[in-house]
PDB file of C-alpha atoms in Angstrom:
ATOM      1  CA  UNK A 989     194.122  83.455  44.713  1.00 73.00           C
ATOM      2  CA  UNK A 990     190.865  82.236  45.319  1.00 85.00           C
ATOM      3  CA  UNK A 991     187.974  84.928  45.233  1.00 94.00           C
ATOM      4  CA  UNK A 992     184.295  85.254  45.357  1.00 98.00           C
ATOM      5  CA  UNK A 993     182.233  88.913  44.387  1.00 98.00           C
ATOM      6  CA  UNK A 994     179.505  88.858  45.292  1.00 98.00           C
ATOM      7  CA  UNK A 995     176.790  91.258  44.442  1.00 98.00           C
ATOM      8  CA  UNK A 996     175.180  93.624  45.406  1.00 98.00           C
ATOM      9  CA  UNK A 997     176.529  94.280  48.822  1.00 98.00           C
ATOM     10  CA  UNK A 998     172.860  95.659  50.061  1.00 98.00           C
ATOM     11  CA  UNK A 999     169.147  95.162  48.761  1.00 98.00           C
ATOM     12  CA  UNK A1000     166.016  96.709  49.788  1.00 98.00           C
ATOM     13  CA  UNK A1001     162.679  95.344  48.600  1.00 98.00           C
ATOM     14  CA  UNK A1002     159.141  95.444  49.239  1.00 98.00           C
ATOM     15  CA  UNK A1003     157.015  92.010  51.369  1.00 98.00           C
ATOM     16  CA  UNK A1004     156.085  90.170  48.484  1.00 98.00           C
ATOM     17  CA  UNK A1005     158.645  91.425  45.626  1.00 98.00           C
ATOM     18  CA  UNK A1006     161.256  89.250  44.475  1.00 98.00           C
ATOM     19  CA  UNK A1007     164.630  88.945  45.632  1.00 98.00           C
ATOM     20  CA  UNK A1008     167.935  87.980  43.432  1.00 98.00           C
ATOM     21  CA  UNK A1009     172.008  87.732  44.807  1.00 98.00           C
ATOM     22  CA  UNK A1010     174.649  86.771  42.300  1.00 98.00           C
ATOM     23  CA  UNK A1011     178.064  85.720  43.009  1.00 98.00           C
ATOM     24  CA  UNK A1012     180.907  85.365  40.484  1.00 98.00           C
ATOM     25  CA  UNK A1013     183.707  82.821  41.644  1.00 97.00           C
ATOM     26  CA  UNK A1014     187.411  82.469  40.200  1.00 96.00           C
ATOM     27  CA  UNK A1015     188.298  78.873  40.854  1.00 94.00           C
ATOM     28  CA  UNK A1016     187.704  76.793  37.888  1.00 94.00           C
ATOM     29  CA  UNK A1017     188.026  73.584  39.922  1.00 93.00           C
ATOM     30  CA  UNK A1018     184.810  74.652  42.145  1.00 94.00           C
ATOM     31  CA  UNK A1019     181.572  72.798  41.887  1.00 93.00           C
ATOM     32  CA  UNK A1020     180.051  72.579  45.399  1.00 94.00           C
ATOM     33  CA  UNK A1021     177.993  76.087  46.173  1.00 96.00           C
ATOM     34  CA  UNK A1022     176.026  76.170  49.431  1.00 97.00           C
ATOM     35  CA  UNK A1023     174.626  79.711  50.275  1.00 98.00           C
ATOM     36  CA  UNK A1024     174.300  80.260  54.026  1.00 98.00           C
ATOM     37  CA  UNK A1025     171.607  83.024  55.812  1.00 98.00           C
ATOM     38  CA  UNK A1026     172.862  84.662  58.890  1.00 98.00           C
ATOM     39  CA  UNK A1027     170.833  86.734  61.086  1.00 97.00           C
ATOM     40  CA  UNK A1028     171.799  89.201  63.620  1.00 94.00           C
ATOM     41  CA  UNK A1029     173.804  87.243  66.555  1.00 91.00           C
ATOM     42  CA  UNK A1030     173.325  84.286  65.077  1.00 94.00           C
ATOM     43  CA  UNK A1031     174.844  81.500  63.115  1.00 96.00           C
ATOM     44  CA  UNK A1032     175.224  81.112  59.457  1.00 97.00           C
ATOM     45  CA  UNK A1033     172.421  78.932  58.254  1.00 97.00           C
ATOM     46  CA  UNK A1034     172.472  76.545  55.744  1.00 96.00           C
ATOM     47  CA  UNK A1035     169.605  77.632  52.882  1.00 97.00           C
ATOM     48  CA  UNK A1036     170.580  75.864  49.777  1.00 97.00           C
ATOM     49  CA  UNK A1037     173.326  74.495  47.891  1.00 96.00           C
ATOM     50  CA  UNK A1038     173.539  73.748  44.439  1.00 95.00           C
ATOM     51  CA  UNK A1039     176.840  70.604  43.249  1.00 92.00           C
ATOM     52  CA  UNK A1040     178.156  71.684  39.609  1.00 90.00           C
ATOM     53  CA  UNK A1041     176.131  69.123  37.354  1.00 88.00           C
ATOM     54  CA  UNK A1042     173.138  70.467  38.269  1.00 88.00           C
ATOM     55  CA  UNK A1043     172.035  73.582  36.896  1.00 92.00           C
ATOM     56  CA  UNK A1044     169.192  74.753  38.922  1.00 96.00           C
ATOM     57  CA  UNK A1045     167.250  73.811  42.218  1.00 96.00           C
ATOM     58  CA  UNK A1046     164.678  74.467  44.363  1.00 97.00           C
ATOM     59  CA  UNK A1047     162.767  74.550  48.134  1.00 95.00           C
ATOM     60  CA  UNK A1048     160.051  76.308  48.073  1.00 96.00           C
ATOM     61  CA  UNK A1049     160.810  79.951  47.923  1.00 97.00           C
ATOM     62  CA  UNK A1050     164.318  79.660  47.261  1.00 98.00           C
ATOM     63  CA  UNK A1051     166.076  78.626  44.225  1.00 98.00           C
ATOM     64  CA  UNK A1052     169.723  79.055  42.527  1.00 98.00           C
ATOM     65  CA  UNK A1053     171.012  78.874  39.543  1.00 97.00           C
ATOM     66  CA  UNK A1054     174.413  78.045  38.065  1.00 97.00           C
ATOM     67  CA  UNK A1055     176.371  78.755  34.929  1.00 96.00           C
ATOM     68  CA  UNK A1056     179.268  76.682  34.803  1.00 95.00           C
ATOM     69  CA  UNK A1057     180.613  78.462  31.875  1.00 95.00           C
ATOM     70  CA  UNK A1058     180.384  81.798  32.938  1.00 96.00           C
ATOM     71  CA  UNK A1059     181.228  81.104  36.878  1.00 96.00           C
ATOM     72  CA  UNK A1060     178.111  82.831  37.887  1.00 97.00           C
ATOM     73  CA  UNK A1061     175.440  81.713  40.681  1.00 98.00           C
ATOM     74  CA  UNK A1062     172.821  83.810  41.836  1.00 98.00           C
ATOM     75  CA  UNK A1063     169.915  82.991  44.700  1.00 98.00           C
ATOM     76  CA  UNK A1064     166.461  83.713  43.838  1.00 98.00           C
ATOM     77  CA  UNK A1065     164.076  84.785  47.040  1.00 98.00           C
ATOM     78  CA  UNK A1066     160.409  84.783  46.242  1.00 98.00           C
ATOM     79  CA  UNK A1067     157.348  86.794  47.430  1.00 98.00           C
ATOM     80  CA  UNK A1068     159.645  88.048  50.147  1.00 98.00           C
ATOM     81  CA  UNK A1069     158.786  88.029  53.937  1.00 98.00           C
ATOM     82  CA  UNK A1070     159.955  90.094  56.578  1.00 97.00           C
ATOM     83  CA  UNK A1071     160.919  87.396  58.047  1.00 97.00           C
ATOM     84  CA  UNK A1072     163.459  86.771  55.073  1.00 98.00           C
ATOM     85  CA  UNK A1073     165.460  89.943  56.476  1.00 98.00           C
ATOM     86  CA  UNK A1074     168.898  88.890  56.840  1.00 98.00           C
ATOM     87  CA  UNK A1075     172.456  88.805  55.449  1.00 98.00           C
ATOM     88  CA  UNK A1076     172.940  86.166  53.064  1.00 98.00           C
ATOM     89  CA  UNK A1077     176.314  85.052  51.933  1.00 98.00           C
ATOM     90  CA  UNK A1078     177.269  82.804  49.291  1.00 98.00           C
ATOM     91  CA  UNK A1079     180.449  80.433  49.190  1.00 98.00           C
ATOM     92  CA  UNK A1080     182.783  78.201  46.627  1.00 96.00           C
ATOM     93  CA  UNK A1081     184.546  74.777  47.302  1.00 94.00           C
ATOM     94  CA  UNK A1082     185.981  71.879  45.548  1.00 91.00           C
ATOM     95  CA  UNK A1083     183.660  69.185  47.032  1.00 80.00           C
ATOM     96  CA  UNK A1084     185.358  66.143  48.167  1.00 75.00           C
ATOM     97  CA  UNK A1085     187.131  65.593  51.777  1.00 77.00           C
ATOM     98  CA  UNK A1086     187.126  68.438  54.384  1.00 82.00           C
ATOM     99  CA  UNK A1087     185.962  71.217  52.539  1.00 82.00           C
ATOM    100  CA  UNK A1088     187.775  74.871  52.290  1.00 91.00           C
ATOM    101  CA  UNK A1089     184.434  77.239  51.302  1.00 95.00           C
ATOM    102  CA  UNK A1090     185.976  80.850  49.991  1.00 96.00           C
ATOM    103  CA  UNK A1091     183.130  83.151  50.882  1.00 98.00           C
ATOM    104  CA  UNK A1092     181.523  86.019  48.984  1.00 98.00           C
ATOM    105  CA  UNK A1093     181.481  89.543  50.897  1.00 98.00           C
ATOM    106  CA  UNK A1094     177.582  89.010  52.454  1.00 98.00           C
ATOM    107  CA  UNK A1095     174.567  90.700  50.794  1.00 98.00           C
ATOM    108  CA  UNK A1096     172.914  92.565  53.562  1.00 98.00           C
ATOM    109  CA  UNK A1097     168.754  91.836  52.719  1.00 98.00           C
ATOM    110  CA  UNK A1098     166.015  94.018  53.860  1.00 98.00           C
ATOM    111  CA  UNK A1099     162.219  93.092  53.197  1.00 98.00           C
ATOM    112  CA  UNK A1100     159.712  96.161  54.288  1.00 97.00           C
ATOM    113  CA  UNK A1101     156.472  95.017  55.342  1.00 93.00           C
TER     114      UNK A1101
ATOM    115  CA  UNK B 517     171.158  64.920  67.058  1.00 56.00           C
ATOM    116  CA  UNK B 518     171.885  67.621  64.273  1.00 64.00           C
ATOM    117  CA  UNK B 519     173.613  70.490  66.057  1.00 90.00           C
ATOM    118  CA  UNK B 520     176.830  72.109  66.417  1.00 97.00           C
ATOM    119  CA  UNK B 521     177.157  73.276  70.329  1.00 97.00           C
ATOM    120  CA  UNK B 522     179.773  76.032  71.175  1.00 98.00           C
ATOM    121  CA  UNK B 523     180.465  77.080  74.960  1.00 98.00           C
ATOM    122  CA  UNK B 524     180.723  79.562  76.143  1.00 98.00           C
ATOM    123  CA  UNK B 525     178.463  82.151  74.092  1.00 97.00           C
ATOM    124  CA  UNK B 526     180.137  84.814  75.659  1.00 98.00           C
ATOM    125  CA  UNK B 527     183.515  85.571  76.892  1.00 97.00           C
ATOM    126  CA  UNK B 528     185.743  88.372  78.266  1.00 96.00           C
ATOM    127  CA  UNK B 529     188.778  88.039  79.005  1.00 94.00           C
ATOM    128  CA  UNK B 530     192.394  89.960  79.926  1.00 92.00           C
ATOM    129  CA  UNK B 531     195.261  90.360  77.547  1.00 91.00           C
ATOM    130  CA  UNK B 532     196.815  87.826  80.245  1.00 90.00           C
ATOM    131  CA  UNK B 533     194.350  85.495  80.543  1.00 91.00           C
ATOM    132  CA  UNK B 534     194.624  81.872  79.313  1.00 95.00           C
ATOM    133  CA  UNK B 535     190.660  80.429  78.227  1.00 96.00           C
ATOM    134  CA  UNK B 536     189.171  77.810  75.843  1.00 98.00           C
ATOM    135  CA  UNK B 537     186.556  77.301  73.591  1.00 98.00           C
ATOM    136  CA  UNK B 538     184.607  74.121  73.084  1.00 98.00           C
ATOM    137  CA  UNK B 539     183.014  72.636  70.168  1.00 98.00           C
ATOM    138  CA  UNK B 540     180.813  69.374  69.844  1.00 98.00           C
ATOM    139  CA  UNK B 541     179.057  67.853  67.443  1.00 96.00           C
ATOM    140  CA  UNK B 542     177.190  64.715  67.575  1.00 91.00           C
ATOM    141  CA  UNK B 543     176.341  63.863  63.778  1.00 92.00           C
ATOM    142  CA  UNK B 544     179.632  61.407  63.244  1.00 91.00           C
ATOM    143  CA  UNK B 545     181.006  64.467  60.834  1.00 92.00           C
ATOM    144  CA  UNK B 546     184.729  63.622  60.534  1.00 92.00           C
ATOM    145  CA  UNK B 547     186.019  67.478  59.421  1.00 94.00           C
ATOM    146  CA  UNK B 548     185.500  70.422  61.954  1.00 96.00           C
ATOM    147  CA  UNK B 549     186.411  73.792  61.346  1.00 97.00           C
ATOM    148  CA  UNK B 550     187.246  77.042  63.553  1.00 98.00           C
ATOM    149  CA  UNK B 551     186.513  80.848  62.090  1.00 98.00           C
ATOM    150  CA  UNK B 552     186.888  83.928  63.456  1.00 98.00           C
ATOM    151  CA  UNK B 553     183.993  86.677  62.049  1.00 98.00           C
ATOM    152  CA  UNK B 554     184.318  89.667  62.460  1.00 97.00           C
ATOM    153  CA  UNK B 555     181.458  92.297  62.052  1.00 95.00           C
ATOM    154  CA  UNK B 556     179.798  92.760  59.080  1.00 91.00           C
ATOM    155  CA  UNK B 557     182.376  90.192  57.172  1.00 96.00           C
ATOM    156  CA  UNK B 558     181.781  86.987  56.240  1.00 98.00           C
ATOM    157  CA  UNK B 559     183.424  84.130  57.852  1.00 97.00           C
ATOM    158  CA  UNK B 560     187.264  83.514  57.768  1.00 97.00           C
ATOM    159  CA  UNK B 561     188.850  80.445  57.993  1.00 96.00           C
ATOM    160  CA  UNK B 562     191.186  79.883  61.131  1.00 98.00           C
ATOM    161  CA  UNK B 563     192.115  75.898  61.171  1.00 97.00           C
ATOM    162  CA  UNK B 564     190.202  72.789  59.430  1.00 96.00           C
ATOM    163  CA  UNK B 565     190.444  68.897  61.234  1.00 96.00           C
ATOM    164  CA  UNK B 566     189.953  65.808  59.203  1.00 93.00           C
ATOM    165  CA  UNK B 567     189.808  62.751  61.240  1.00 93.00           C
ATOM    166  CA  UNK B 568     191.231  64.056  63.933  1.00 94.00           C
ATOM    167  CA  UNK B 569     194.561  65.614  62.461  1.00 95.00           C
ATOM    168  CA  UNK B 570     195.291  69.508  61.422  1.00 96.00           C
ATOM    169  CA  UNK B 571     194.804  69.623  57.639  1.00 94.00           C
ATOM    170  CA  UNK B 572     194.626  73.530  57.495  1.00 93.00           C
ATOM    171  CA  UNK B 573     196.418  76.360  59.553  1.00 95.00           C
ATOM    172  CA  UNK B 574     195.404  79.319  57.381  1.00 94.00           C
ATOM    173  CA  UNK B 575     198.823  81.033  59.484  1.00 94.00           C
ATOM    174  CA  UNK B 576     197.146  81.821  62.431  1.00 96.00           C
ATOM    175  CA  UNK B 577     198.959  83.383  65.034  1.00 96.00           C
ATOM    176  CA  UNK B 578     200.087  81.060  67.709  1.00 96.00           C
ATOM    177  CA  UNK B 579     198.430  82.905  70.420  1.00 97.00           C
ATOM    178  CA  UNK B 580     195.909  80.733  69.474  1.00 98.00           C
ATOM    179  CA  UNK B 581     195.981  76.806  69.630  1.00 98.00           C
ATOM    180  CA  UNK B 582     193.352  74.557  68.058  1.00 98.00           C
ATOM    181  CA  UNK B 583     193.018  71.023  69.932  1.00 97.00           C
ATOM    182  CA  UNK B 584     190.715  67.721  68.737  1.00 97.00           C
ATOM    183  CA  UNK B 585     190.945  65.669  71.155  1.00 95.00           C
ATOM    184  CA  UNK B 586     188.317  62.762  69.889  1.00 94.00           C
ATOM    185  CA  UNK B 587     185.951  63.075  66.527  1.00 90.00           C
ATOM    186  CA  UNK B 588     182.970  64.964  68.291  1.00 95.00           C
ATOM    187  CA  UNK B 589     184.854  67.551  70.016  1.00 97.00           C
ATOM    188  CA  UNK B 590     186.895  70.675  68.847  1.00 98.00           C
ATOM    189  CA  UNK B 591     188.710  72.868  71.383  1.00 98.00           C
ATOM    190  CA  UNK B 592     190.448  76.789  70.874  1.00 98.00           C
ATOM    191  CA  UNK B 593     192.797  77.282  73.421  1.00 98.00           C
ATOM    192  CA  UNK B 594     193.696  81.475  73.721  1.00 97.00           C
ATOM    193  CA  UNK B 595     196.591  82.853  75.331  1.00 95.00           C
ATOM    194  CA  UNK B 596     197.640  86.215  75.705  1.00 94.00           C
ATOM    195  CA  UNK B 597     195.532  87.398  72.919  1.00 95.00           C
ATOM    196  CA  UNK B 598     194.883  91.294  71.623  1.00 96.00           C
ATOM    197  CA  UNK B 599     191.858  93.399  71.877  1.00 96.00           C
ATOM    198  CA  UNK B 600     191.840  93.126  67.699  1.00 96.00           C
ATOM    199  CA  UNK B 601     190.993  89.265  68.744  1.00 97.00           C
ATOM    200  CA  UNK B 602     187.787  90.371  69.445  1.00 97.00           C
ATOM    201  CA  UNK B 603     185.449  88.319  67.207  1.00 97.00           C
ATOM    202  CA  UNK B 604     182.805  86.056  67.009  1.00 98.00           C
ATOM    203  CA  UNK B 605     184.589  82.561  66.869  1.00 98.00           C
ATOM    204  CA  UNK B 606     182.491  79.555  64.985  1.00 98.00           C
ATOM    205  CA  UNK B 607     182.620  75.963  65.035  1.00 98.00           C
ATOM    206  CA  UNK B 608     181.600  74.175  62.155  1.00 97.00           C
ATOM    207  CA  UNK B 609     181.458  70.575  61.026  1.00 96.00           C
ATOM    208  CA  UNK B 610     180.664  68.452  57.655  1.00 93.00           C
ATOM    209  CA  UNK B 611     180.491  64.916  56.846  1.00 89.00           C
ATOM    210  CA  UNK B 612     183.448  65.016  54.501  1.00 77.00           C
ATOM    211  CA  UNK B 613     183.193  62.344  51.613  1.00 69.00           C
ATOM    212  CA  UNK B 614     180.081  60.560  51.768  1.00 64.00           C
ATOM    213  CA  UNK B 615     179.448  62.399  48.474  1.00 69.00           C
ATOM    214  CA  UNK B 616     177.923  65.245  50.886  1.00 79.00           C
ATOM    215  CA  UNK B 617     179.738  68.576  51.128  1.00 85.00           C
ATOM    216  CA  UNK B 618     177.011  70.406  53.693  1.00 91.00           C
ATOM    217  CA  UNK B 619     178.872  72.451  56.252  1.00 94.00           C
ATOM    218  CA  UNK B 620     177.020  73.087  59.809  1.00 95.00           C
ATOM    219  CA  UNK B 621     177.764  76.122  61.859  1.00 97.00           C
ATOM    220  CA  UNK B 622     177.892  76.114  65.519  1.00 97.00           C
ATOM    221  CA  UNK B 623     175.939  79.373  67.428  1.00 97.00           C
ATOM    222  CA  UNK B 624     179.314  80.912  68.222  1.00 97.00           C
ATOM    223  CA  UNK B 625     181.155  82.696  71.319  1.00 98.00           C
ATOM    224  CA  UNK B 626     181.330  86.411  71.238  1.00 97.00           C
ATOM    225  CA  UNK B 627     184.636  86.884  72.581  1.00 97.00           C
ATOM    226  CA  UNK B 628     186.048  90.121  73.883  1.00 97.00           C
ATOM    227  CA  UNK B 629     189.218  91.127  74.619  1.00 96.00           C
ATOM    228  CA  UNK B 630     189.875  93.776  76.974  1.00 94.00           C
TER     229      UNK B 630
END
């Protein structure tokens, strides 16, 4: 069935160091991938999301990249603030209609002041 | 208005009982969406609306029994549900077509079943 790994599954880094997530999806037919930031007892939060003809984008201190070919996306989390602490999870769908997102497993993100 | 509202945010209740949850959104989203997280996990998909009819029913148990009643509202009806129930339940909601595929979660109710 559908499945997304996503990688690694904790990550420890210094305020100011750079952060990266990648996710590996199995469903060809994907091309919407929205990454969502949840922090303790709260809801999922939209970050960024990144449509299949498009292979990079932006806000800020947040960017992710995708390779079509190789069914690889990956977030990129710059000059890290503590603030940034969080699990962040990343998700697949075939855009279009209601929309079925298959979730990766949640990469659990600590920044150390 | 660009918020997902869930009530209650917390809720215990009996093996016996019989309780709802509520979901509203106000952003003229056509598809809503229930899932049940559990902790540490990401997200799982319970049952997805699109204008107003049951598109998805990822075999759910029928102890639970979703309910749209008008295009802003969602509701969860629970009956005589286990203590493995026990979950943080989420509302979401997206525009569907539009050529936008964003998906807006709702803060949740903790639910616990004792």
């Amino acid at each position: 069935g559908e499945n997304v790994e996503q990688h690694p599954s904790t990550l420890s880094v210094q305020e100011g160091d750079s952060a990266v997530i990648k996710c590996t999806y199995s469903d060809s037919a994907s091309n919407y991938f929205p990454w969502y930031k949840q922090e303790l007892g709260k809801r999922p939060q939209l970050i960024i999301d990144i449509r299949s003809n498009v292979g990079e984008k932006k806000d800020q201190r947040i960017a992710v990249t995708l390779n079509k070919t190789a069914k690889h996306f990956s977030l990129h989390i710059t000059e890290t603030q503590p603030e940034d602490s969080a699990v962040y999870f990343c998700a697949a769908s075939r855009s279009g209609g209601y929309n079925k997102l298959i979730f990766g497993a949640g990469t659990r993100l600590a920044v150390h002041p | 208005d660009t918020e997902v509202t869930q009530t209650p945010k917390h809720l215990v209740m009996g093996m016996t009982n019989k309780k709802s949850l509520k979901c509203e959104q106000h952003m003229g989203h056509r598809a809503m969406y229930w899932y049940k997280q559990k902790a540490k996990k990401p997200p799982e998909l319970m049952f997805v609306y699109s204008y107003e009819k049951l598109s998805i029913n990822e075999s759910v148990p029928s102890r639970f029994s979703p309910e749209c009643p008008n295009s802003s509202l969602l509701n969860l009806h629970l009956h005589a549900l286990q203590p493995e129930d026990s979950a943080l339940y989420l509302c979401a909601s997206s525009p569907e077509g539009q050529g936008r595929d964003e998906q807006y979660f709702g803060p949740g109710t903790r639910l616990t079943v004792t």
